[in-house]
PDB file of C-alpha atoms and ligand atoms in Angstrom:
ATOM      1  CA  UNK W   1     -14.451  -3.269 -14.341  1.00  0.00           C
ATOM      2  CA  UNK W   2     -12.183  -1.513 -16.957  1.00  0.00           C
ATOM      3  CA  UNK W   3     -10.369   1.487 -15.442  1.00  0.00           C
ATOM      4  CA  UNK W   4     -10.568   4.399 -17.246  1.00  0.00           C
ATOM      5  CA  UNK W   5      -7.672   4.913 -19.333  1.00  0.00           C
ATOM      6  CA  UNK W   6      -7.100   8.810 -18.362  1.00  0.00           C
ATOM      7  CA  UNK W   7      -6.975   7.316 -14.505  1.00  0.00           C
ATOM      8  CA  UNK W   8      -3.718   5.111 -15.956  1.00  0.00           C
ATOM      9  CA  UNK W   9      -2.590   8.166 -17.392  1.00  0.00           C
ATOM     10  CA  UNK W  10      -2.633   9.946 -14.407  1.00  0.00           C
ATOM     11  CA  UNK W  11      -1.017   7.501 -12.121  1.00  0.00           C
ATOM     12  CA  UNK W  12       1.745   6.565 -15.237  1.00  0.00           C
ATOM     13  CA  UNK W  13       2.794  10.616 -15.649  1.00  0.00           C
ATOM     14  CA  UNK W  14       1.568  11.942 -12.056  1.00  0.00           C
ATOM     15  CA  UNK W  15       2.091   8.581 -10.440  1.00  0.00           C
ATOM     16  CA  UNK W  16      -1.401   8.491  -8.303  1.00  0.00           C
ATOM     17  CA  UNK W  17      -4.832   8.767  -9.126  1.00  0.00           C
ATOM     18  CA  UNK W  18      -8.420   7.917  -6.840  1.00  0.00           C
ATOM     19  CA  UNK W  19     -10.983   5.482  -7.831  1.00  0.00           C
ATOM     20  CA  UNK W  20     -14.374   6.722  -5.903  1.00  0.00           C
ATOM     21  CA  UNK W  21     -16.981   4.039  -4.784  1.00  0.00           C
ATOM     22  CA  UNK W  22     -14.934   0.616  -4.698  1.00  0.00           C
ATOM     23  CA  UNK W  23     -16.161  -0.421  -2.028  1.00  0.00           C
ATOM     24  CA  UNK W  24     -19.832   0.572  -0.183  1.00  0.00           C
ATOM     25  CA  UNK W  25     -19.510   2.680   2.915  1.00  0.00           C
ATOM     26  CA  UNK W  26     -20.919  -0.620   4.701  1.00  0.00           C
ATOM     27  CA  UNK W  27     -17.756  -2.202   3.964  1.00  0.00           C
ATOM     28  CA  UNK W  28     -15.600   0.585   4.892  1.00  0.00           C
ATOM     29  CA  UNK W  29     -17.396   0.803   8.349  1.00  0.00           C
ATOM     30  CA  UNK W  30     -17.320  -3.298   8.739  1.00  0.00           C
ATOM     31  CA  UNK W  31     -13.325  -2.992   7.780  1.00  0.00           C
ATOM     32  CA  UNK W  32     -13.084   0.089  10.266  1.00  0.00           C
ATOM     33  CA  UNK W  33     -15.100  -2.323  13.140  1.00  0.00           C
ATOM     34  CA  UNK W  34     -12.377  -4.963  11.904  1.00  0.00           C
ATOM     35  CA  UNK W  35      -9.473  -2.504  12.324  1.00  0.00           C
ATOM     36  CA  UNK W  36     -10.387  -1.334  15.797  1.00  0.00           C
ATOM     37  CA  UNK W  37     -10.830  -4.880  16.600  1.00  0.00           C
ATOM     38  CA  UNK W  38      -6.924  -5.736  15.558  1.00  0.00           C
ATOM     39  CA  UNK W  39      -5.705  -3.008  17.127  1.00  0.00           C
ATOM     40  CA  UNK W  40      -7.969  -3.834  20.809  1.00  0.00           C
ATOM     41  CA  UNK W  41      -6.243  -7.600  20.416  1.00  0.00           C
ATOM     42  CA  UNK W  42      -2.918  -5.885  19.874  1.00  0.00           C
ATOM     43  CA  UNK W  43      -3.042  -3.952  23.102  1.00  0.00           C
ATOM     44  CA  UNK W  44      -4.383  -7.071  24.880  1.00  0.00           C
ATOM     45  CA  UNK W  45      -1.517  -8.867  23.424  1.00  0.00           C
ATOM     46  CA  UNK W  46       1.319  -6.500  23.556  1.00  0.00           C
ATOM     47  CA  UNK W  47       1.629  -5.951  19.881  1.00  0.00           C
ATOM     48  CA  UNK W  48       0.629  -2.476  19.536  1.00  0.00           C
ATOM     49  CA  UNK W  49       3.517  -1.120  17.778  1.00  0.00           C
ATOM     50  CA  UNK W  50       4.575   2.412  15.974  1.00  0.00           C
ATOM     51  CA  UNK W  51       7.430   2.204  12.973  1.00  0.00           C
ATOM     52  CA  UNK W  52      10.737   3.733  14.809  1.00  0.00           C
ATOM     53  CA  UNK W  53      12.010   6.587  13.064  1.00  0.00           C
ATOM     54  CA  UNK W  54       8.661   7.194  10.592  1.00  0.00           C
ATOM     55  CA  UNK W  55       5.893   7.731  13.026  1.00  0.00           C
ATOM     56  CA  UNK W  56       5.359  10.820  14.371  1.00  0.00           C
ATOM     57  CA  UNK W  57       3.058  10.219  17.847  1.00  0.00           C
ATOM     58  CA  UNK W  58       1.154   8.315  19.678  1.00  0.00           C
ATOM     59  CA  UNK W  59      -2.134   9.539  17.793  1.00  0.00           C
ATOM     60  CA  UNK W  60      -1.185   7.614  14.763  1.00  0.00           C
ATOM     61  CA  UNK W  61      -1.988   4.051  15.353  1.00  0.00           C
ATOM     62  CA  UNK W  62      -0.538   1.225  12.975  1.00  0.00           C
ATOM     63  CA  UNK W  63      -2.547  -2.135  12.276  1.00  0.00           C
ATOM     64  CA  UNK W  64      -0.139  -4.308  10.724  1.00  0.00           C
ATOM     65  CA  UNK W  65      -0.341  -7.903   8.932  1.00  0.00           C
ATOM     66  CA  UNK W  66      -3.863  -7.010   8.041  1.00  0.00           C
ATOM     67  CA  UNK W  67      -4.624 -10.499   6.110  1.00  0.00           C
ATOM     68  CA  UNK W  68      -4.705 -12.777   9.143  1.00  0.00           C
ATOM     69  CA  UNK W  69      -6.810 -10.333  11.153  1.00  0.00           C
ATOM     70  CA  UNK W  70      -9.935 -10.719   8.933  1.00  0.00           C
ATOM     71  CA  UNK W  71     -11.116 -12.359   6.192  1.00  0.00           C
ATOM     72  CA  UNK W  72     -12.600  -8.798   4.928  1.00  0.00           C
ATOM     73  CA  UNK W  73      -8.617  -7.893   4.521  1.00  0.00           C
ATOM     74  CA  UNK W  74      -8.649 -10.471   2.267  1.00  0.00           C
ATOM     75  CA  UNK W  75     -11.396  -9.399   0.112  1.00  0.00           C
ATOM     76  CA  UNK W  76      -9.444  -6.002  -0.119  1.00  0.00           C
ATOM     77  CA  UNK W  77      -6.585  -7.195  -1.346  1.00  0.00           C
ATOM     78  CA  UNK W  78      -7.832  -9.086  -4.077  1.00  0.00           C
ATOM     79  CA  UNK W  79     -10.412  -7.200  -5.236  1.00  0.00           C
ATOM     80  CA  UNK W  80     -10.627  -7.296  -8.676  1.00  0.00           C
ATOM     81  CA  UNK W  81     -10.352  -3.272  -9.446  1.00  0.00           C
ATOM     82  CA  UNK W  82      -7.162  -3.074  -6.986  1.00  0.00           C
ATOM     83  CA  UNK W  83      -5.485  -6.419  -8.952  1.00  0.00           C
ATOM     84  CA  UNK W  84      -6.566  -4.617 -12.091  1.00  0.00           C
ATOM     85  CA  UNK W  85      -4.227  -1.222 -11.429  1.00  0.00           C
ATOM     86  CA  UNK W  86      -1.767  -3.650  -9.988  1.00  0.00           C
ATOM     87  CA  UNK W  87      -1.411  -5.490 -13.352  1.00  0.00           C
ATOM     88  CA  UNK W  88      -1.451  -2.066 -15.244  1.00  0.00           C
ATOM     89  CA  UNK W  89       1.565  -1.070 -13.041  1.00  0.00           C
ATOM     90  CA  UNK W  90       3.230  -3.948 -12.556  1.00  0.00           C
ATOM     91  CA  UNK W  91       2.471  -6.433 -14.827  1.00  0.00           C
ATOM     92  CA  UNK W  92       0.583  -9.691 -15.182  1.00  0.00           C
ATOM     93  CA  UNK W  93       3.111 -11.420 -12.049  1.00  0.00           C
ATOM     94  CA  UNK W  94       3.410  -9.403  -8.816  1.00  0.00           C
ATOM     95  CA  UNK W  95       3.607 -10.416  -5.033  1.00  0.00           C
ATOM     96  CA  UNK W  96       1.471  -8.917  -2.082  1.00  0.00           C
ATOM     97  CA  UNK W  97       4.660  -6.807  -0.617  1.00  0.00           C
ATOM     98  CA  UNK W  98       2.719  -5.408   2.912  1.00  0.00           C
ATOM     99  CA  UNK W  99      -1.025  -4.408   3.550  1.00  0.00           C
ATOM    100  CA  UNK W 100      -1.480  -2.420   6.286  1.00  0.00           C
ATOM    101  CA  UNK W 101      -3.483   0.209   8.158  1.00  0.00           C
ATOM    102  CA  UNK W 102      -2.632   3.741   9.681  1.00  0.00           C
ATOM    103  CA  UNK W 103      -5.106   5.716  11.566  1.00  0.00           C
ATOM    104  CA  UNK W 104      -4.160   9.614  11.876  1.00  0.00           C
ATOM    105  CA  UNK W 105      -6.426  10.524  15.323  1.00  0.00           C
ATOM    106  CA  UNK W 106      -6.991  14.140  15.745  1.00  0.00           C
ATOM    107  CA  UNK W 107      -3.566  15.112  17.565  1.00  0.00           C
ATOM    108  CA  UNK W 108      -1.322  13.187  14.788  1.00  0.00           C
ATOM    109  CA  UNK W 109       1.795  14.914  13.330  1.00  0.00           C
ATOM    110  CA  UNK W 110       3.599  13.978  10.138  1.00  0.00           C
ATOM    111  CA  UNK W 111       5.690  11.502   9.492  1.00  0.00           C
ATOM    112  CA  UNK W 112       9.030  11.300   8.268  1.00  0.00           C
ATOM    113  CA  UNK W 113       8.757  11.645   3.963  1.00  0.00           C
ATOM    114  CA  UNK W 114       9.764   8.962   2.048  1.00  0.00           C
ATOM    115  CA  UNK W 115       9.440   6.638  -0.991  1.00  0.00           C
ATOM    116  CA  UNK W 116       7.893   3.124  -0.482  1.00  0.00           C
ATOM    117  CA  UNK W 117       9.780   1.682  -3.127  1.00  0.00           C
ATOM    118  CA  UNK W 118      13.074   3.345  -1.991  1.00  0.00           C
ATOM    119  CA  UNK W 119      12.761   1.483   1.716  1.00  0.00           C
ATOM    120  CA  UNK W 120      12.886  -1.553  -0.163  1.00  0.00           C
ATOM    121  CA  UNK W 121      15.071  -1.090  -3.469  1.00  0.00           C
ATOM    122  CA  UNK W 122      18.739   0.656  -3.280  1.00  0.00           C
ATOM    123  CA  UNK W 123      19.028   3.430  -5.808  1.00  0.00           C
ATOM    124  CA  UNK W 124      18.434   3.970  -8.723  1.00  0.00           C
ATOM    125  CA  UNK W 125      14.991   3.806  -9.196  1.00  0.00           C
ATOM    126  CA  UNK W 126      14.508   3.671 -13.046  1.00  0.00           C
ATOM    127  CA  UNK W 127      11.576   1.789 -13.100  1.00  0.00           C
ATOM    128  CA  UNK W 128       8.162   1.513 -11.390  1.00  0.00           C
ATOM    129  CA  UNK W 129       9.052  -1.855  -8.921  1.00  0.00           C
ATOM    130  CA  UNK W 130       5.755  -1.502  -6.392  1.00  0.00           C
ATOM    131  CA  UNK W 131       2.503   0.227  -5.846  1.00  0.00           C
ATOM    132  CA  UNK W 132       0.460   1.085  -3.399  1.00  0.00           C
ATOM    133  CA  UNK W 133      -3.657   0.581  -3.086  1.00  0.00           C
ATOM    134  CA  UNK W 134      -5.179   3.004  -0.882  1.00  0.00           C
ATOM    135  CA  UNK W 135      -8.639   1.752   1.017  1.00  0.00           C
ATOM    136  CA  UNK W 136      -9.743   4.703   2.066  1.00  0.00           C
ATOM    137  CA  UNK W 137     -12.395   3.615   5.255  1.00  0.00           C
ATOM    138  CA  UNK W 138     -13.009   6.725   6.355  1.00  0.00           C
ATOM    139  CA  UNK W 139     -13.004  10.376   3.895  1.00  0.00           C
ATOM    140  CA  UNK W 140      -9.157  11.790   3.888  1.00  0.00           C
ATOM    141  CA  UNK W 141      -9.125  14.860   3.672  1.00  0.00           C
ATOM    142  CA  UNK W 142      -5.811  17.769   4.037  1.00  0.00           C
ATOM    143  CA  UNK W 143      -7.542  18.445   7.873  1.00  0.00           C
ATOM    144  CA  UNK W 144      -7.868  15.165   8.791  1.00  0.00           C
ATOM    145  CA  UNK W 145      -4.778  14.219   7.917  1.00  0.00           C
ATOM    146  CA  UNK W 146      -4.374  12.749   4.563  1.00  0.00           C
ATOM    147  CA  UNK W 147      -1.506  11.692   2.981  1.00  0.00           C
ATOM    148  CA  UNK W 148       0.717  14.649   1.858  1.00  0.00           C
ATOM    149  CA  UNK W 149       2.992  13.835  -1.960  1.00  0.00           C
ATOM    150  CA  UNK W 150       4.427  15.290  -4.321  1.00  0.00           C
ATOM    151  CA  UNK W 151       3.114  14.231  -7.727  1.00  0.00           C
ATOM    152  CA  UNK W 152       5.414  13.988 -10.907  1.00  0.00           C
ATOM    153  CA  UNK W 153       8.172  12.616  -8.036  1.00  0.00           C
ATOM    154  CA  UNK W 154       8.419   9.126  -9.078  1.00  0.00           C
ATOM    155  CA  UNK W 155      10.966  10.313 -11.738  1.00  0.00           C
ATOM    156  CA  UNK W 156      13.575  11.065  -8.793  1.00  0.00           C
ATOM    157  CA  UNK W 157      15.742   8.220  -9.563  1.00  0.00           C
ATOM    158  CA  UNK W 158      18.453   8.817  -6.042  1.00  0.00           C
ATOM    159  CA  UNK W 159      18.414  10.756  -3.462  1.00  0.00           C
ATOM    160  CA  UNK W 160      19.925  13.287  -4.632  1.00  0.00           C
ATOM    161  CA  UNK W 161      16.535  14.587  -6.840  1.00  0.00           C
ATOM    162  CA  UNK W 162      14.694  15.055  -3.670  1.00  0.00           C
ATOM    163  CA  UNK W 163      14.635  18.654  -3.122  1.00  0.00           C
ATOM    164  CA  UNK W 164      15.923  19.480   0.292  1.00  0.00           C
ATOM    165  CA  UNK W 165      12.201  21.510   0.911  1.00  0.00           C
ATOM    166  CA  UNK W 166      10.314  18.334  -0.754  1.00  0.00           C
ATOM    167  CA  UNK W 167       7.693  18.640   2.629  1.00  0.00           C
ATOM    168  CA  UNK W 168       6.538  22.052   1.404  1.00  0.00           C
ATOM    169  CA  UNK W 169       5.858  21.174  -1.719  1.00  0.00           C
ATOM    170  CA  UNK W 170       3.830  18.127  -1.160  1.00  0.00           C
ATOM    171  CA  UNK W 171      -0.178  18.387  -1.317  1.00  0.00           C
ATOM    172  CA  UNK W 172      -2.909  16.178   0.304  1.00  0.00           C
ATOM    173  CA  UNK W 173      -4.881  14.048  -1.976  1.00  0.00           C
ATOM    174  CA  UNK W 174      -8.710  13.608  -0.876  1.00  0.00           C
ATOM    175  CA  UNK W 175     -10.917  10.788  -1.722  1.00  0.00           C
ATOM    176  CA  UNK W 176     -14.205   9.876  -0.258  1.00  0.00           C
ATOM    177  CA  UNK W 177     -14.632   6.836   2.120  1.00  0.00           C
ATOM    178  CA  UNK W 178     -14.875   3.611  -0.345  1.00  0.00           C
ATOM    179  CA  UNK W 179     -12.361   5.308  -2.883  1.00  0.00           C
ATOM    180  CA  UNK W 180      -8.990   3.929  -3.092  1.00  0.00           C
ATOM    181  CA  UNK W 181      -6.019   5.938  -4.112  1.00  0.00           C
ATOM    182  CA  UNK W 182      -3.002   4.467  -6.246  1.00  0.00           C
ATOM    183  CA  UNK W 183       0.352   5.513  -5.928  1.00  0.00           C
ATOM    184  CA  UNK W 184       3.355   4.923  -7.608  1.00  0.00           C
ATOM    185  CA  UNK W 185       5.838   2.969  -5.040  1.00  0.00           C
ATOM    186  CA  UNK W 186       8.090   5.888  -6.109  1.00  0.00           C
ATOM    187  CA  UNK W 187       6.170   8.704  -4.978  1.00  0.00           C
ATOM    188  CA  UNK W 188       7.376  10.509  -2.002  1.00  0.00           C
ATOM    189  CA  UNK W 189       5.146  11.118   0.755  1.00  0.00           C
ATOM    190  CA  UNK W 190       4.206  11.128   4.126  1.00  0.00           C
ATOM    191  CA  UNK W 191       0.803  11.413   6.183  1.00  0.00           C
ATOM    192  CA  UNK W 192      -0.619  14.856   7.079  1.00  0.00           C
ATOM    193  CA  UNK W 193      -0.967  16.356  10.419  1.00  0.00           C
ATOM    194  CA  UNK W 194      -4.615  15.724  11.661  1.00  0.00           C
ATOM    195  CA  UNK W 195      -5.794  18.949  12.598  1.00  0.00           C
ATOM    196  CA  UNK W 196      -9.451  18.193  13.170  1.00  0.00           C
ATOM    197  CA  UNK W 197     -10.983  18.245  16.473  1.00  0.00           C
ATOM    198  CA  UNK W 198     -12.748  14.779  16.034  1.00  0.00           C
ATOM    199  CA  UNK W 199     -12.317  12.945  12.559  1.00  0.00           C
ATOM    200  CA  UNK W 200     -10.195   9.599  12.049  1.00  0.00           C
ATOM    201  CA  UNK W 201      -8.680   8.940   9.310  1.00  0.00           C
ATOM    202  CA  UNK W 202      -8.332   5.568   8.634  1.00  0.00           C
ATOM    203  CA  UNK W 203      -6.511   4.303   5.413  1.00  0.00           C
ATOM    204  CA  UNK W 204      -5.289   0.620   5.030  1.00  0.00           C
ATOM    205  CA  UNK W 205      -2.219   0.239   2.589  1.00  0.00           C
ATOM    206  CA  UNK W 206      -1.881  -2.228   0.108  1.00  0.00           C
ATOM    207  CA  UNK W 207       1.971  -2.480  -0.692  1.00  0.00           C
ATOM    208  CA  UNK W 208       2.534  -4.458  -3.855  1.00  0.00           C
ATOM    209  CA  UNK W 209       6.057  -5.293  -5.828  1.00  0.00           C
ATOM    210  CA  UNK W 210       7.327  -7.373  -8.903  1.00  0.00           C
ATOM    211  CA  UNK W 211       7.539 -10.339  -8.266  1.00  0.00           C
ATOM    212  CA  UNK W 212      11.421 -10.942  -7.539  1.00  0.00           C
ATOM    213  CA  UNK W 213      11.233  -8.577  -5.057  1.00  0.00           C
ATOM    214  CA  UNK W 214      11.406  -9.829  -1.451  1.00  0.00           C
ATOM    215  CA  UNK W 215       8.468  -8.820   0.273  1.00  0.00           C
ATOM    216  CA  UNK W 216       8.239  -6.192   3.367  1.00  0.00           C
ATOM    217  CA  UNK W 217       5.866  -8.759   5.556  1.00  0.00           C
ATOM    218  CA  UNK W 218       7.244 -12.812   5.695  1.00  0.00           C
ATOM    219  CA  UNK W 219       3.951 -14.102   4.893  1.00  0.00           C
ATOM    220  CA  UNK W 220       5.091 -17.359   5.893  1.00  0.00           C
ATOM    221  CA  UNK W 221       5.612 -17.198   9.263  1.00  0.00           C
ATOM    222  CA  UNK W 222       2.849 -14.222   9.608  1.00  0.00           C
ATOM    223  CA  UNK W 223      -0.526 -16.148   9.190  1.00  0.00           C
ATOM    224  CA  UNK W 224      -2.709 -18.641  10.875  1.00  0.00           C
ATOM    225  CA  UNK W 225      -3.591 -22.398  10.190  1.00  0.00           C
ATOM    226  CA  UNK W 226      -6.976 -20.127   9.802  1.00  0.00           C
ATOM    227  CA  UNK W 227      -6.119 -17.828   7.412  1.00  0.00           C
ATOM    228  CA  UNK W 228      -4.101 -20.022   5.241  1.00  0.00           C
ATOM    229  CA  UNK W 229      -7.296 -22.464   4.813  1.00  0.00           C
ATOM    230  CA  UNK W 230      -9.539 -20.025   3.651  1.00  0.00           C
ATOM    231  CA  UNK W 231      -6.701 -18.837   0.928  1.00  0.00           C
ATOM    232  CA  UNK W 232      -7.053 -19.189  -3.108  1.00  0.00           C
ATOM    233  CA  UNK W 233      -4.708 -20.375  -4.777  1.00  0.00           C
ATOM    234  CA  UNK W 234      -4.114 -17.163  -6.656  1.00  0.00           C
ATOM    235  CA  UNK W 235      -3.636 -15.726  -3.248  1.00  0.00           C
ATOM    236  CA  UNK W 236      -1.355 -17.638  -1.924  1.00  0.00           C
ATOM    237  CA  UNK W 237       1.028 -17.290  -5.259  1.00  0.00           C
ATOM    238  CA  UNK W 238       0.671 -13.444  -4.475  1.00  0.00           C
ATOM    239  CA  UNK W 239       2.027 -13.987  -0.964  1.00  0.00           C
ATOM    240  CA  UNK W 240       5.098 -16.318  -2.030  1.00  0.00           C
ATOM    241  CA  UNK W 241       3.427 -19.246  -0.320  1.00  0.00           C
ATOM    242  CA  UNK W 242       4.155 -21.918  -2.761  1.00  0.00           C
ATOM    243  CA  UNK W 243       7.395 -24.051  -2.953  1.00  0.00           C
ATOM    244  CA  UNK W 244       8.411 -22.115  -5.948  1.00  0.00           C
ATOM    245  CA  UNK W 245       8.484 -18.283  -7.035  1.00  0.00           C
ATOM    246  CA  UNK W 246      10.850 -15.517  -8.512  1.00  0.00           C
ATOM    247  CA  UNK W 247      10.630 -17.605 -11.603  1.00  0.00           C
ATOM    248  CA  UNK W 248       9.002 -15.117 -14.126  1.00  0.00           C
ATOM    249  CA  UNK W 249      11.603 -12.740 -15.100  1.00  0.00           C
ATOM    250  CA  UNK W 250      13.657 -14.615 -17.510  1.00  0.00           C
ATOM    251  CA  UNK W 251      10.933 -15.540 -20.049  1.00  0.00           C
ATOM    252  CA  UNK W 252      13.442 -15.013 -22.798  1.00  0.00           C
ATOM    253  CA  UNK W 253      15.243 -18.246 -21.633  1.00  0.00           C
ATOM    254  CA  UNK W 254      11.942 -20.272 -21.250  1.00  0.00           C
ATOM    255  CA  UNK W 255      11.477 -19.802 -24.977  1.00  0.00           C
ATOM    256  CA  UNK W 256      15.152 -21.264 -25.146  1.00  0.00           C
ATOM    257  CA  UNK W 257      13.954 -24.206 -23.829  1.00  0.00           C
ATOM    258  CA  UNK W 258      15.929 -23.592 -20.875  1.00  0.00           C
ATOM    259  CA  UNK W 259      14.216 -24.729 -17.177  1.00  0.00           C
ATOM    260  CA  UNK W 260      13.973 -26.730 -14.051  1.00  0.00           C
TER     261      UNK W 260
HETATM  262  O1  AKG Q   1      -0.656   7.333   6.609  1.00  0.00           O
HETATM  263  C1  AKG Q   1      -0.260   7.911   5.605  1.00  0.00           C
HETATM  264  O2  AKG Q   1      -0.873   8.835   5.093  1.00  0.00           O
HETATM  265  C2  AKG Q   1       1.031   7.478   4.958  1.00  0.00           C
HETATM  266  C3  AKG Q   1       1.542   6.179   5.511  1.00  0.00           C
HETATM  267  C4  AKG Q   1       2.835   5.781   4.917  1.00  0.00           C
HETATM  268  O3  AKG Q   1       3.401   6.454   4.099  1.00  0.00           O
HETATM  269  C5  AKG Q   1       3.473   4.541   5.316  1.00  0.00           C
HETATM  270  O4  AKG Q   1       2.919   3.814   6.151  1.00  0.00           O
HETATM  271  O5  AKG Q   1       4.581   4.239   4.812  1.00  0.00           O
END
């Protein structure tokens, strides 16, 4: 698929824009079953965990290291239209950063606002260094909690940009279940309160960098014998799991002849 060049126009000046029907709703409901699944194993297993200091409540319920939990994970993170904006953003090398899930349950606040890529890269932020897909598995919509950003904010290049009332500003973005939303790892954001009496909103993140940075989630020590079988090769460049990486940025000096 080609995406349309206005929706790279809108994430490159507003820094996010949806893609409707990516995936069927018979996915989204088979990744939703796959979700719940994760999250009844981490309970079993004493993994259920929150992130301290960004999570608001118990309501909000994190699924992390989404790859090894099902093979349909997989599928999402490759799939072609996702690696597509990824390569428009980022550029033809990248590494898989994170991919994970957060469910707002009616009940769940806010979180704390923030900028992906600023949790990961010190300031300044001149340049676009991550992006985030969006698998929407459920709608999102401003009641049930979607996530709240201010567009146009991936310009803020410290901390000192981000105006002091930056959560009033922000705005929900909606997108039907099987959309997925791109965002500029700039953006600032956070999720929305879900005010509903009896929606979930379930979105999985896909968290993607350049390729010398060093990733949020140590795929190497994070996935089964399992998982790493049923891996492409492409894949497992994407998660660092080959003896070499971070070897991409100096191209200049690989026309010189220069390399190990
Ligand atoms: O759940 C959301 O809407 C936002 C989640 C988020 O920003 C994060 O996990 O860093």
């Amino acid at each position: 698929m080609m995406i349309a060049a206005e929706k790279l126009h809108q994430l490159a000046t507003e820094g996010w824009c949806v893609l409707p029907s990516v995936i069927s709703h018979e996915t989204a409901d088979a990744a939703l079953a796959a979700l719940w699944a994760a999250r009844r194993d981490d309970e079993a297993n004493g993994g259920a965990e929150a992130i301290p200091g960004l999570d608001p409540n118990e309501r909000n319920v994190r699924v992390f290291n989404l790859i090894d939990r099902d093979p349909l994970f997989v599928d999402l993170v490759e799939n072609p239209v996702a690696v597509e904006v990824v390569r428009a953003v980022l550029g033809e090398t990248f590494s898989i950063s994170n991919f994970t899930a957060n469910i707002a349950l009616p009940g769940s606040k806010s979180m704390e606002v923030h900028s992906d890529q600023a949790l990961v890269v010190p300031e300044p932020w001149v340049q676009t260094w991550s992006v985030n897909i969006i698998w929407c598995l459920t709608d999102a919509t401003e009641a049930n909690g979607s996530t709240r950003f201010l567009p146009g904010s991936h310009h803020f290049t410290s901390y000192d940009d981000v105006p002091a009332d930056i959560a009033q500003r922000m705005r929900a973005f909606e997108a039907p279940k099987g959309s997925i939303v791109a965002m500029d790892g700039r953006i600032w954001h956070t999720s929305g309160a879900n005010v509903t009496a009896d929606q979930e909103r379930a979105l999985c993140f896909g968290y993607y960098s350049r390729s010398f940075l060093r990733p949020q989630q140590n795929w190497n020590v994070s996935l089964s014998p399992e998982t790493l079988q049923g891996l492409s090769p492409q894949m497992r460049r994407w998660l660092g799991l080959e003896a070499k990486g971070n070897r991409d940025v100096g191209r200049s000096l690989l026309k010189l002849g220069v390399d190990d």
